[in-house]
Every structure is written in C-alpha cells, then in structure tokens.
Tab-separated table of C-alpha atoms in Angstrom:
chain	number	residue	atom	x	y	z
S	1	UNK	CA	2.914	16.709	-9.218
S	2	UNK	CA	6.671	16.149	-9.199
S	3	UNK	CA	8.034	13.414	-12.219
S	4	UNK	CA	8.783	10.502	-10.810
S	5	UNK	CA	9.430	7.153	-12.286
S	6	UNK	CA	6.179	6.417	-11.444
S	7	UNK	CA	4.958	9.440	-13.148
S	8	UNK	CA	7.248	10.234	-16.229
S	9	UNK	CA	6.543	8.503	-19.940
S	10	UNK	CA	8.681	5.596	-20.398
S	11	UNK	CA	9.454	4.720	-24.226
S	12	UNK	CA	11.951	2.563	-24.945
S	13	UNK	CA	13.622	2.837	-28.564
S	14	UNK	CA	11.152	1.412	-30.592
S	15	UNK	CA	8.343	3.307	-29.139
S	16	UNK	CA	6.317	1.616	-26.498
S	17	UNK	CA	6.090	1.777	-22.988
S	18	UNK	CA	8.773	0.676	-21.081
S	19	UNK	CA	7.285	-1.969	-18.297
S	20	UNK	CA	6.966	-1.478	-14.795
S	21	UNK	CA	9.589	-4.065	-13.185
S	22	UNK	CA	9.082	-5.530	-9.604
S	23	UNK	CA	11.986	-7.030	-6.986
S	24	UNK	CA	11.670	-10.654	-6.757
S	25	UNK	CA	12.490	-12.288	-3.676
S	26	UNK	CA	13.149	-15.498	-1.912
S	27	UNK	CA	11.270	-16.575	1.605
S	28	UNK	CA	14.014	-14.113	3.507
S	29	UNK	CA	13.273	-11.115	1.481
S	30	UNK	CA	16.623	-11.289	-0.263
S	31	UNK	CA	16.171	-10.112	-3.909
S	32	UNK	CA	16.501	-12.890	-6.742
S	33	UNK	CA	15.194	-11.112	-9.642
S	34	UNK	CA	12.836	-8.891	-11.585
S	35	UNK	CA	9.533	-9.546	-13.127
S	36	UNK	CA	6.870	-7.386	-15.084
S	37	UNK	CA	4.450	-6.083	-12.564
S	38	UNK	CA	1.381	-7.587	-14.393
S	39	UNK	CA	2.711	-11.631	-14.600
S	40	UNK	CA	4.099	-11.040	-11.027
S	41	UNK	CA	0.579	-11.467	-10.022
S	42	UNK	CA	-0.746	-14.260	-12.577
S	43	UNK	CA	-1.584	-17.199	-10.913
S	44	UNK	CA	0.071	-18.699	-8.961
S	45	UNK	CA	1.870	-15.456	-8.407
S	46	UNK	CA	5.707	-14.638	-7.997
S	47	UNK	CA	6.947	-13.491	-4.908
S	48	UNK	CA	8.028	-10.006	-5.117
S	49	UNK	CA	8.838	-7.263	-2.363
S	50	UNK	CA	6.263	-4.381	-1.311
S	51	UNK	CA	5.111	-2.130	0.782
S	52	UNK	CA	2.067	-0.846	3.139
S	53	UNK	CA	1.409	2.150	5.017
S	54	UNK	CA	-0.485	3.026	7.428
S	55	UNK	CA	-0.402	7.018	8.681
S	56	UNK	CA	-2.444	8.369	11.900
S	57	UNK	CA	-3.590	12.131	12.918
S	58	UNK	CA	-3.445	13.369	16.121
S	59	UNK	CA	-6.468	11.773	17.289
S	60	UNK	CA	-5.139	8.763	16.494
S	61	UNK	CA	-7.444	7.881	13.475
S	62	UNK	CA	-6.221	5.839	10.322
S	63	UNK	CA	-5.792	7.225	7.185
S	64	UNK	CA	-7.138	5.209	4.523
S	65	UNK	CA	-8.487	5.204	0.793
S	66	UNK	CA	-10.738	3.640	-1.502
S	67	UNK	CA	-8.840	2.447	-4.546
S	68	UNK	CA	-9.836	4.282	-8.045
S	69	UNK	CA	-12.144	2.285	-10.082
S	70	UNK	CA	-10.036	2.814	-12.831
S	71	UNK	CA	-7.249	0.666	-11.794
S	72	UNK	CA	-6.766	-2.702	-12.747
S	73	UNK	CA	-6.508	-4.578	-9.589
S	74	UNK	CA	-8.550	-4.404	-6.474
S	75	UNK	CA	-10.526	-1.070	-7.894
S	76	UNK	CA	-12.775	0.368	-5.592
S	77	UNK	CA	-12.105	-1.396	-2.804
S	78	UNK	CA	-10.789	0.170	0.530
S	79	UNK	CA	-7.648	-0.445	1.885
S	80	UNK	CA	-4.489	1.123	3.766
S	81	UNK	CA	-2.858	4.730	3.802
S	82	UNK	CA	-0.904	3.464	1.080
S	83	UNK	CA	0.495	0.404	-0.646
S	84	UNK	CA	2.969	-0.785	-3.770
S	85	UNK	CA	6.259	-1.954	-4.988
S	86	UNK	CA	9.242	-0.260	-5.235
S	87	UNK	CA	11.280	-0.109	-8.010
S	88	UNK	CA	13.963	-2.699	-8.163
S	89	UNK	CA	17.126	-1.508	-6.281
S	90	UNK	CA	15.129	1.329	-4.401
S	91	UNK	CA	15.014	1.192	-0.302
S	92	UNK	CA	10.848	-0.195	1.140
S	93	UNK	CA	11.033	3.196	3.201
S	94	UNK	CA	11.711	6.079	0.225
S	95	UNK	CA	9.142	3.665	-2.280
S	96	UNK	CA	6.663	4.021	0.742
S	97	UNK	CA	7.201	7.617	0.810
S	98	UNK	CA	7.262	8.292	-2.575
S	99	UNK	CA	3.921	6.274	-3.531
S	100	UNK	CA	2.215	8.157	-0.316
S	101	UNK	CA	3.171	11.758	-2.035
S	102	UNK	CA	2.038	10.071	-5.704
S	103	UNK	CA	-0.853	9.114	-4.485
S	104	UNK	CA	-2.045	11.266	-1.815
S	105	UNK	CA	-0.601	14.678	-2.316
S	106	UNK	CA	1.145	14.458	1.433
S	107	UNK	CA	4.508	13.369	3.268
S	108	UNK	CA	4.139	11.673	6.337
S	109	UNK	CA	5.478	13.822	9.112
S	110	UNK	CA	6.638	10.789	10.694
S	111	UNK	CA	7.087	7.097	9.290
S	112	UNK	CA	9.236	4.366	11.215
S	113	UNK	CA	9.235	1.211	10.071
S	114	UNK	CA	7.140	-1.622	11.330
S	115	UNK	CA	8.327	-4.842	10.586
S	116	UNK	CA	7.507	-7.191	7.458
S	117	UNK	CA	5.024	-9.826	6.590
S	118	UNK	CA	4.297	-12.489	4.433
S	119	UNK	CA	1.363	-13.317	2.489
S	120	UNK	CA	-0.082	-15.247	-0.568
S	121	UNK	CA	-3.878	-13.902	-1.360
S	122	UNK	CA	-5.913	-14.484	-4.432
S	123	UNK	CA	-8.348	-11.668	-5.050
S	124	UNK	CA	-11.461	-13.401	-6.668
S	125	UNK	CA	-12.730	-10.272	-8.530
S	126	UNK	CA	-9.659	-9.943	-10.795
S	127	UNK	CA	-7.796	-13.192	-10.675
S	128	UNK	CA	-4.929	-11.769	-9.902
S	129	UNK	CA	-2.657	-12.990	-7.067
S	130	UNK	CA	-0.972	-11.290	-3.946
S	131	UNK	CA	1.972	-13.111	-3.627
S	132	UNK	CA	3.911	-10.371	-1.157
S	133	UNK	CA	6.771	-9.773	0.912
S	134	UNK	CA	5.396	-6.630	2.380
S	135	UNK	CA	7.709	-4.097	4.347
S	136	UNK	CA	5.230	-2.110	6.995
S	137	UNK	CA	5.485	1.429	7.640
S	138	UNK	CA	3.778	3.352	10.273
S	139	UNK	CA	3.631	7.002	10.864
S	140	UNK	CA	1.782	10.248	10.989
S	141	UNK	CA	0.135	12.832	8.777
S	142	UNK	CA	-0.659	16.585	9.584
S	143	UNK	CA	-1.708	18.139	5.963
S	144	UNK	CA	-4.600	17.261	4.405
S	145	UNK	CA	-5.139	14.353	1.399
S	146	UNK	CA	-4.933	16.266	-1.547
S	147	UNK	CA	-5.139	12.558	-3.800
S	148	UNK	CA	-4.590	11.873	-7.431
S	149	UNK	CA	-8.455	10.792	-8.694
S	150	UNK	CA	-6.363	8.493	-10.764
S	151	UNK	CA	-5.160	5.995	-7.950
S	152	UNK	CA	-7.577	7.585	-5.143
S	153	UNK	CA	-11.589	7.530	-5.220
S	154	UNK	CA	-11.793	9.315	-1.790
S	155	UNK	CA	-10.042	8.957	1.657
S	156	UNK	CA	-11.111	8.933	4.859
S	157	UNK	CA	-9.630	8.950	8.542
S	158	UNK	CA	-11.745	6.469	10.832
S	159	UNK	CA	-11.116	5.533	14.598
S	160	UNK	CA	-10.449	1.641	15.498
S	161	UNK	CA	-14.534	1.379	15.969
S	162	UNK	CA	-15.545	3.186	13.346
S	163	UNK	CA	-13.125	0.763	11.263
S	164	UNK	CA	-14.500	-2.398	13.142
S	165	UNK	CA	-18.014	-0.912	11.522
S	166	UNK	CA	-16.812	0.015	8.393
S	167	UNK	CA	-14.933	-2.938	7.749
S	168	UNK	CA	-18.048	-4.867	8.133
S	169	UNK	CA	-20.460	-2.768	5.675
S	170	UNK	CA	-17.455	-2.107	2.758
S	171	UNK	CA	-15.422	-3.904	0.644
S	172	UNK	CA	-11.862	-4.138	1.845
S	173	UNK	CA	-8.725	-5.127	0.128
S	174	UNK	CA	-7.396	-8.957	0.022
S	175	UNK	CA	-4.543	-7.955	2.054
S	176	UNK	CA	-5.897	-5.087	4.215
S	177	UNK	CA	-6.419	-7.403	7.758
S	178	UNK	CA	-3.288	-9.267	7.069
S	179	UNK	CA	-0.944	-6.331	7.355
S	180	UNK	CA	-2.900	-4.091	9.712
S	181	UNK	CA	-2.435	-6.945	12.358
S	182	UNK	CA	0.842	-7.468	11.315
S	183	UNK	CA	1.732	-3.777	11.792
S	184	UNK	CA	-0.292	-3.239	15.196
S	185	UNK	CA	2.587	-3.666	18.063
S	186	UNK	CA	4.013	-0.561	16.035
S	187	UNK	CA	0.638	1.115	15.574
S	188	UNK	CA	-0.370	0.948	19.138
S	189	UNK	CA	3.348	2.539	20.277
S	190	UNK	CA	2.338	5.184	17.713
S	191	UNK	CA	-0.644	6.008	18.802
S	192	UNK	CA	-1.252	5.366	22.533
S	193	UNK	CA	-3.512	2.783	24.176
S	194	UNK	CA	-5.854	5.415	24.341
S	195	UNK	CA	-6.263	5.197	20.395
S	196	UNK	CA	-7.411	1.656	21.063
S	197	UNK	CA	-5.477	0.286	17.871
C-alpha cells in the first residue's frame, strides 16, 4: 500500500498523533475553516466538505462495500463505492481517488464528476452526525477489489434490482439513498438506460 497521509504515522513534537483535520464550509461549499474530524460530527454537527463514489463494471452493476466493524462510525453497515473527506486544501476529485485506492486496492478507470449535495443526517447507532457537503463522483472499475480489511468487510457489485432487494434486507448507511439519487442523472449517462439506474 503506497504512504499516504491517510496512511503514514503522524506525531507531532511531543509525541502523539497528529489529528485528522476536515474543510469546513459555508451553505455554497466555500471553505471557512478546519475542524478535527471526530467534533466535526458531534451533535449538532459542523458542516464540512466530502466526498462519495460510486464506480460501475461493464454490466453496469454498482460497486459497493460493507463498512469494517472496526471503525468508529457507521461500522458494518453497507454503503457506496467509496466515501470521505479530503484533506483541507486537497481537490473532491484526487481525495475521491485516493480514498478509492486506500480503501479498495483499485483506480477507477474512469471517474467524472457528478454534481454535489447537501445533507444533515444523524446516525442513531453512534450519535454521531452527517453534517455534509458531499462532492459526487461517478465512474468505472475494471480490476478487481483487492480492499484493506481495515476500512472494508467485503464488497460486492449488485444490479439496480438486486440493490432494490438488498437495500431492503441490509443495513445501509445514513447517507447512502441521499447521494445515490443525487448522483443518478450522471449514473444513468454512465451506464445506459439499459442498466436501469
């Protein structure tokens, strides 16, 4: 795995880990500020710039992945391709690409961006809030997941039915139907009306 900032130990001069910072932004997306990722999402939540991505083989079937248990928000659940924050100062579309390598052990073959939305949602299991301006990303993958056990439980690529059925039977993220539906004008020109996204 290559070092990253996401990867590489952090210690500041005193010894301890440096924390991970978030953008803060106002309603516009225009950046106001940094905050520590874990207050960024204490009640009420501060709103802060991310990312989701959603990637499609070439049958037209999304990517996605069950969270790790091991993390501290939203483990286990299933959710998008990829989601997360970049790094203050760093561009939605390389944090989106970088996160998807960290996390999934490919690079999209294709990602075009796909708009942005908006959203404020409490997740009842941990407390913590989504409080998101969320840059979408759309695209394709040809290699297989090879994904870090450490973010990843297990992935799987499903067709828009088998999602519909899925969705119903598993847990899901908080934010998971929010920025699908925001992302679907760009999903369907991805992947063809017959992919029935």
């Amino acid at each position: 795995m290559p070092i990253t900032p996401a990867t590489a130990t952090h210690s500041s001069s005193n010894g301890t880990a440096d924390a991970i910072l978030l953008e803060l932004v106002d309603e516009n997306g225009v950046t106001i500020g940094t905050a520590e990722k874990l207050s960024a999402h204490q009640p009420p939540g501060q709103l802060h710039r991310a990312f989701s991505v959603f990637l499609f083989d070439e049958r037209g079937r999304l990517l996605l992945q069950q969270r790790a248990l091991g993390k501290y928000h939203s483990p286990g659940v299933w959710s998008n391709t990829c989601c997360g924050h970049p790094y203050p100062g760093e561009a939605p579309f390389a944090a989106a690409a970088r996160r998807t390598y960290e996390e999934l052990g490919v690079s999209p073959s294709l990602m075009a961006e796909a708009g942005t939305v908006r959203y404020n949602h409490p997740d009842p299991a941990s407390g913590l809030v989504e409080q998101e301006y969320n840059h979408l990303f759309v695209g394709l993958v040809q290699a297989a997941p090879r994904p870090d056990p450490e973010e990843v439980a297990q992935t799987a690529f499903v067709s828009q039915a088998e999602l519909t059925e899925r969705h119903a039977q598993d847990t899901f993220s908080a934010w998971f139907m929010t920025v699908l539906d925001a992302a679907r004008p760009a999903v369907r020109e991805l992947t063809g009306p017959s992919a029935g996204w």
